Amino acid sequence: MRYGIFSDVHSNLPALEAVIAAFQKEAIDQYICIGDVVGYAANPKECIAKVKELNPILIAGNHDWACVDMIGTRDFNPIAQEAVDWTRLQLSVAEKDFLKSLELLIDDDEFTLVHGTLDNPEDFNYLSDRLDAQVNFELLSGRLCFIGHTHVPGIFIRQDNHVEYIQKYPLQLSSGSKYIVNSGSVGQPRDRNPQASYCIFDSANQTIEIKRVDYDIKEAQRRIVAAGLPIFLSKRLAIGR
Ligand code: ZN
């Protein structure tokens, strides 16, 4: 089985289209979306429609839930809050119902899915470093967990109680280790690489790869400005921060 895993689309349609085109060359059997389909950029409705077409396994991100008042925006910075308020006004009842229906955590035979962290997923904390990863490995019943939220792609590996962090792919999984994989962000990368990020898990070969693809950043920026969203949300796309 080849899984196409992606996260943090954040209403960036040009980036999502580029990632879908890249996935189409990868013989994907099943898509997985790790949350935050909406929030920040200018095409929430189109992104929800495109994601639904992929028929993915889906979980909720903090922006998805904030836009439908499942969580408050107290922890959001003012720019993120403004984007949530704008997005809320764009969505139809059906689109809101779709976001409301997303689950916080999925435990499959092969993997666990959560947007932020395994400890209190509803708090949407950040899993950013090896210390955070150590805590989460203790809570991981299986051996493989896919996350998003930080917009920084990378893989934490626990072997013999030692946690390592890698950003080199493809990775060959080994049976004695556990893995927490951040697939990075489709629509707003923050690792100083502005290319859209996506991940492929091949369960037969036991390999994981995180890849990057160019997309029309200028078009995404133009749409953000035209929508009247904060200019910063447009500028950051060019620098991947
Ligand atoms: Zn996000």
Tab-separated table of N, CA and C in Angstrom, residues 68-158:
chain	number	residue	atom	x	y	z
A	68	VAL	N	-14.897	26.696	12.796
A	68	VAL	CA	-16.270	26.249	13.066
A	68	VAL	C	-16.568	26.293	14.573
A	69	ASP	N	-15.774	27.108	15.284
A	69	ASP	CA	-15.989	27.351	16.714
A	69	ASP	C	-15.973	26.098	17.583
A	70	MET	N	-15.228	25.099	17.149
A	70	MET	CA	-15.046	23.914	18.003
A	70	MET	C	-13.969	24.202	19.055
A	71	ILE	N	-13.067	25.142	18.743
A	71	ILE	CA	-12.116	25.656	19.743
A	71	ILE	C	-12.099	27.180	19.612
A	72	GLY	N	-11.663	27.850	20.669
A	72	GLY	CA	-11.539	29.307	20.628
A	72	GLY	C	-10.237	29.704	19.927
A	73	THR	N	-10.062	31.008	19.712
A	73	THR	CA	-8.840	31.464	19.040
A	73	THR	C	-7.940	32.255	19.995
A	74	ARG	N	-8.128	32.035	21.295
A	74	ARG	CA	-7.319	32.746	22.286
A	74	ARG	C	-5.819	32.515	22.092
A	75	ASP	N	-5.453	31.293	21.699
A	75	ASP	CA	-4.038	30.964	21.513
A	75	ASP	C	-3.523	31.363	20.135
A	76	PHE	N	-4.379	31.918	19.290
A	76	PHE	CA	-3.957	32.305	17.940
A	76	PHE	C	-3.363	33.718	17.973
A	77	ASN	N	-2.338	33.960	17.159
A	77	ASN	CA	-1.842	35.327	17.051
A	77	ASN	C	-2.860	36.145	16.250
A	78	PRO	N	-2.771	37.504	16.334
A	78	PRO	CA	-3.808	38.340	15.698
A	78	PRO	C	-3.969	38.084	14.200
A	79	ILE	N	-2.879	37.784	13.518
A	79	ILE	CA	-2.962	37.547	12.067
A	79	ILE	C	-3.694	36.228	11.783
A	80	ALA	N	-3.376	35.196	12.550
A	80	ALA	CA	-4.059	33.913	12.387
A	80	ALA	C	-5.542	34.069	12.714
A	81	GLN	N	-5.819	34.870	13.761
A	81	GLN	CA	-7.204	35.123	14.158
A	81	GLN	C	-7.991	35.807	13.040
A	82	GLU	N	-7.349	36.791	12.423
A	82	GLU	CA	-7.992	37.517	11.333
A	82	GLU	C	-8.310	36.570	10.172
A	83	ALA	N	-7.369	35.669	9.885
A	83	ALA	CA	-7.576	34.705	8.807
A	83	ALA	C	-8.717	33.733	9.143
A	84	VAL	N	-8.794	33.334	10.412
A	84	VAL	CA	-9.891	32.457	10.842
A	84	VAL	C	-11.235	33.170	10.670
A	85	ASP	N	-11.285	34.431	11.097
A	85	ASP	CA	-12.535	35.204	10.987
A	85	ASP	C	-12.947	35.356	9.524
A	86	TRP	N	-11.980	35.616	8.658
A	86	TRP	CA	-12.259	35.752	7.219
A	86	TRP	C	-12.757	34.413	6.646
A	87	THR	N	-12.082	33.337	7.031
A	87	THR	CA	-12.424	32.011	6.491
A	87	THR	C	-13.840	31.605	6.901
A	88	ARG	N	-14.165	31.885	8.167
A	88	ARG	CA	-15.489	31.529	8.701
A	88	ARG	C	-16.602	32.111	7.829
A	89	LEU	N	-16.368	33.340	7.348
A	89	LEU	CA	-17.389	34.017	6.534
A	89	LEU	C	-17.538	33.414	5.138
A	90	GLN	N	-16.494	32.722	4.675
A	90	GLN	CA	-16.542	32.158	3.319
A	90	GLN	C	-17.295	30.823	3.266
A	91	LEU	N	-17.293	30.101	4.396
A	91	LEU	CA	-17.717	28.694	4.360
A	91	LEU	C	-19.236	28.518	4.386
A	92	SER	N	-19.713	27.555	3.602
A	92	SER	CA	-21.132	27.192	3.619
A	92	SER	C	-21.412	26.301	4.831
A	93	VAL	N	-22.685	26.079	5.082
A	93	VAL	CA	-23.075	25.187	6.183
A	93	VAL	C	-22.492	23.790	5.960
A	94	ALA	N	-22.549	23.312	4.721
A	94	ALA	CA	-22.042	21.963	4.406
A	94	ALA	C	-20.532	21.892	4.633
A	95	GLU	N	-19.821	22.948	4.239
A	95	GLU	CA	-18.363	22.957	4.445
A	95	GLU	C	-18.032	23.002	5.937
A	96	LYS	N	-18.818	23.753	6.684
A	96	LYS	CA	-18.604	23.799	8.140
A	96	LYS	C	-18.898	22.445	8.784
A	97	ASP	N	-19.965	21.802	8.312
A	97	ASP	CA	-20.291	20.481	8.856
A	97	ASP	C	-19.158	19.490	8.588
A	98	PHE	N	-18.572	19.628	7.411
A	98	PHE	CA	-17.440	18.758	7.062
A	98	PHE	C	-16.287	18.973	8.057
A	99	LEU	N	-15.943	20.226	8.330
A	99	LEU	CA	-14.835	20.504	9.261
A	99	LEU	C	-15.171	20.038	10.677
A	100	LYS	N	-16.434	20.201	11.050
A	100	LYS	CA	-16.860	19.762	12.390
A	100	LYS	C	-16.756	18.251	12.552
A	101	SER	N	-16.897	17.534	11.437
A	101	SER	CA	-16.933	16.067	11.515
A	101	SER	C	-15.541	15.448	11.665
A	102	LEU	N	-14.484	16.249	11.516
A	102	LEU	CA	-13.130	15.695	11.554
A	102	LEU	C	-12.770	15.224	12.957
A	103	GLU	N	-12.082	14.077	13.011
A	103	GLU	CA	-11.691	13.519	14.300
A	103	GLU	C	-10.338	14.056	14.739
A	104	LEU	N	-10.108	14.014	16.060
A	104	LEU	CA	-8.852	14.530	16.616
A	104	LEU	C	-7.682	13.572	16.452
A	105	LEU	N	-7.996	12.289	16.516
A	105	LEU	CA	-6.929	11.290	16.516
A	105	LEU	C	-7.453	10.005	15.877
A	106	ILE	N	-6.644	9.386	15.059
A	106	ILE	CA	-7.019	8.098	14.472
A	106	ILE	C	-5.907	7.101	14.759
A	107	ASP	N	-6.303	5.945	15.306
A	107	ASP	CA	-5.376	4.850	15.573
A	107	ASP	C	-5.692	3.718	14.620
A	108	ASP	N	-4.863	3.553	13.610
A	108	ASP	CA	-5.044	2.484	12.632
A	108	ASP	C	-4.119	1.331	13.030
A	109	ASP	N	-4.265	0.174	12.372
A	109	ASP	CA	-3.347	-0.943	12.642
A	109	ASP	C	-1.904	-0.534	12.382
A	110	GLU	N	-1.731	0.245	11.301
A	110	GLU	CA	-0.377	0.544	10.834
A	110	GLU	C	0.187	1.852	11.360
A	111	PHE	N	-0.699	2.790	11.710
A	111	PHE	CA	-0.197	4.105	12.121
A	111	PHE	C	-1.211	4.844	12.987
A	112	THR	N	-0.703	5.879	13.660
A	112	THR	CA	-1.526	6.814	14.432
A	112	THR	C	-1.441	8.173	13.750
A	113	LEU	N	-2.557	8.892	13.734
A	113	LEU	CA	-2.590	10.214	13.113
A	113	LEU	C	-3.072	11.243	14.125
A	114	VAL	N	-2.328	12.339	14.245
A	114	VAL	CA	-2.753	13.437	15.115
A	114	VAL	C	-2.136	14.723	14.571
A	115	HIS	N	-2.860	15.847	14.680
A	115	HIS	CA	-2.324	17.091	14.101
A	115	HIS	C	-1.143	17.626	14.918
A	116	GLY	N	-1.327	17.715	16.237
A	116	GLY	CA	-0.293	18.334	17.082
A	116	GLY	C	0.515	17.320	17.869
A	117	THR	N	-0.054	16.889	19.009
A	117	THR	CA	0.651	15.922	19.861
A	117	THR	C	-0.319	14.867	20.396
A	118	LEU	N	0.238	13.759	20.866
A	118	LEU	CA	-0.582	12.671	21.413
A	118	LEU	C	-1.071	12.987	22.825
A	119	ASP	N	-0.345	13.865	23.547
A	119	ASP	CA	-0.828	14.265	24.869
A	119	ASP	C	-1.867	15.381	24.664
A	120	ASN	N	-3.070	15.143	25.090
A	120	ASN	CA	-4.172	16.099	24.923
A	120	ASN	C	-4.248	16.688	23.507
A	121	PRO	N	-4.584	15.855	22.522
A	121	PRO	CA	-4.632	16.337	21.129
A	121	PRO	C	-5.513	17.569	20.959
A	122	GLU	N	-6.521	17.719	21.824
A	122	GLU	CA	-7.451	18.849	21.704
A	122	GLU	C	-6.788	20.179	22.067
A	123	ASP	N	-5.616	20.128	22.689
A	123	ASP	CA	-4.891	21.366	23.013
A	123	ASP	C	-4.008	21.846	21.860
A	124	PHE	N	-3.801	21.013	20.875
A	124	PHE	CA	-2.988	21.355	19.704
A	124	PHE	C	-1.630	21.954	20.108
A	125	ASN	N	-0.919	21.217	20.953
A	125	ASN	CA	0.439	21.617	21.298
A	125	ASN	C	1.384	21.286	20.143
A	126	TYR	N	2.600	21.831	20.222
A	126	TYR	CA	3.576	21.634	19.153
A	126	TYR	C	4.598	20.569	19.515
A	127	LEU	N	4.842	19.664	18.605
A	127	LEU	CA	5.914	18.683	18.775
A	127	LEU	C	7.094	19.176	17.935
A	128	SER	N	8.009	19.877	18.604
A	128	SER	CA	9.052	20.601	17.863
A	128	SER	C	10.442	20.005	18.010
A	129	ASP	N	10.721	19.368	19.154
A	129	ASP	CA	12.103	18.917	19.358
A	129	ASP	C	12.129	17.502	19.927
A	130	ARG	N	13.342	17.033	20.189
A	130	ARG	CA	13.497	15.637	20.608
A	130	ARG	C	12.896	15.376	21.991
A	131	LEU	N	12.877	16.414	22.825
A	131	LEU	CA	12.275	16.280	24.151
A	131	LEU	C	10.756	16.060	24.024
A	132	ASP	N	10.118	16.884	23.181
A	132	ASP	CA	8.681	16.707	22.909
A	132	ASP	C	8.436	15.319	22.333
A	133	ALA	N	9.319	14.909	21.432
A	133	ALA	CA	9.154	13.610	20.770
A	133	ALA	C	9.233	12.476	21.790
A	134	GLN	N	10.176	12.585	22.726
A	134	GLN	CA	10.333	11.555	23.765
A	134	GLN	C	9.020	11.335	24.513
A	135	VAL	N	8.374	12.441	24.928
A	135	VAL	CA	7.093	12.382	25.635
A	135	VAL	C	6.052	11.665	24.774
A	136	ASN	N	6.022	12.007	23.500
A	136	ASN	CA	5.019	11.438	22.595
A	136	ASN	C	5.290	9.981	22.259
A	137	PHE	N	6.551	9.602	22.196
A	137	PHE	CA	6.866	8.185	21.960
A	137	PHE	C	6.319	7.317	23.097
A	138	GLU	N	6.339	7.846	24.331
A	138	GLU	CA	5.792	7.105	25.471
A	138	GLU	C	4.291	6.854	25.292
A	139	LEU	N	3.625	7.770	24.622
A	139	LEU	CA	2.168	7.670	24.449
A	139	LEU	C	1.776	6.941	23.170
A	140	LEU	N	2.763	6.612	22.347
A	140	LEU	CA	2.484	5.987	21.052
A	140	LEU	C	2.426	4.472	21.215
A	141	SER	N	1.214	3.915	21.037
A	141	SER	CA	1.057	2.471	21.243
A	141	SER	C	1.637	1.680	20.077
A	142	GLY	N	1.497	2.189	18.867
A	142	GLY	CA	2.078	1.521	17.695
A	142	GLY	C	3.516	1.943	17.491
A	143	ARG	N	3.969	1.872	16.249
A	143	ARG	CA	5.361	2.239	15.979
A	143	ARG	C	5.515	3.418	15.038
A	144	LEU	N	4.370	3.925	14.532
A	144	LEU	CA	4.459	4.958	13.512
A	144	LEU	C	3.347	5.989	13.711
A	145	CYS	N	3.742	7.237	13.781
A	145	CYS	CA	2.766	8.313	13.973
A	145	CYS	C	3.046	9.429	12.975
A	146	PHE	N	2.003	9.908	12.323
A	146	PHE	CA	2.129	11.043	11.408
A	146	PHE	C	1.500	12.277	12.042
A	147	ILE	N	2.239	13.380	11.997
A	147	ILE	CA	1.763	14.635	12.579
A	147	ILE	C	1.951	15.790	11.585
A	148	GLY	N	1.459	16.976	11.972
A	148	GLY	CA	1.673	18.195	11.186
A	148	GLY	C	1.927	19.348	12.143
A	149	HIS	N	1.231	20.469	11.915
A	149	HIS	CA	1.120	21.567	12.868
A	149	HIS	C	2.323	22.514	12.930
A	150	THR	N	3.559	22.007	12.979
A	150	THR	CA	4.705	22.927	13.044
A	150	THR	C	5.092	23.446	11.660
A	151	HIS	N	4.636	22.783	10.616
A	151	HIS	CA	4.981	23.139	9.229
A	151	HIS	C	6.465	22.897	8.932
A	152	VAL	N	7.115	22.099	9.744
A	152	VAL	CA	8.525	21.759	9.528
A	152	VAL	C	8.636	20.251	9.299
A	153	PRO	N	8.985	19.831	8.077
A	153	PRO	CA	9.061	18.405	7.798
A	153	PRO	C	10.283	17.761	8.451
A	154	GLY	N	10.103	16.525	8.912
A	154	GLY	CA	11.217	15.806	9.528
A	154	GLY	C	10.721	14.550	10.223
A	155	ILE	N	11.649	13.688	10.615
A	155	ILE	CA	11.278	12.410	11.235
A	155	ILE	C	12.051	12.214	12.534
A	156	PHE	N	11.306	11.970	13.627
A	156	PHE	CA	11.911	11.579	14.898
A	156	PHE	C	11.937	10.055	14.959
A	157	ILE	N	13.078	9.515	15.367
A	157	ILE	CA	13.234	8.060	15.428
A	157	ILE	C	13.639	7.693	16.848
A	158	ARG	N	12.922	6.728	17.458
A	158	ARG	CA	13.359	6.243	18.766
A	158	ARG	C	13.855	4.810	18.661
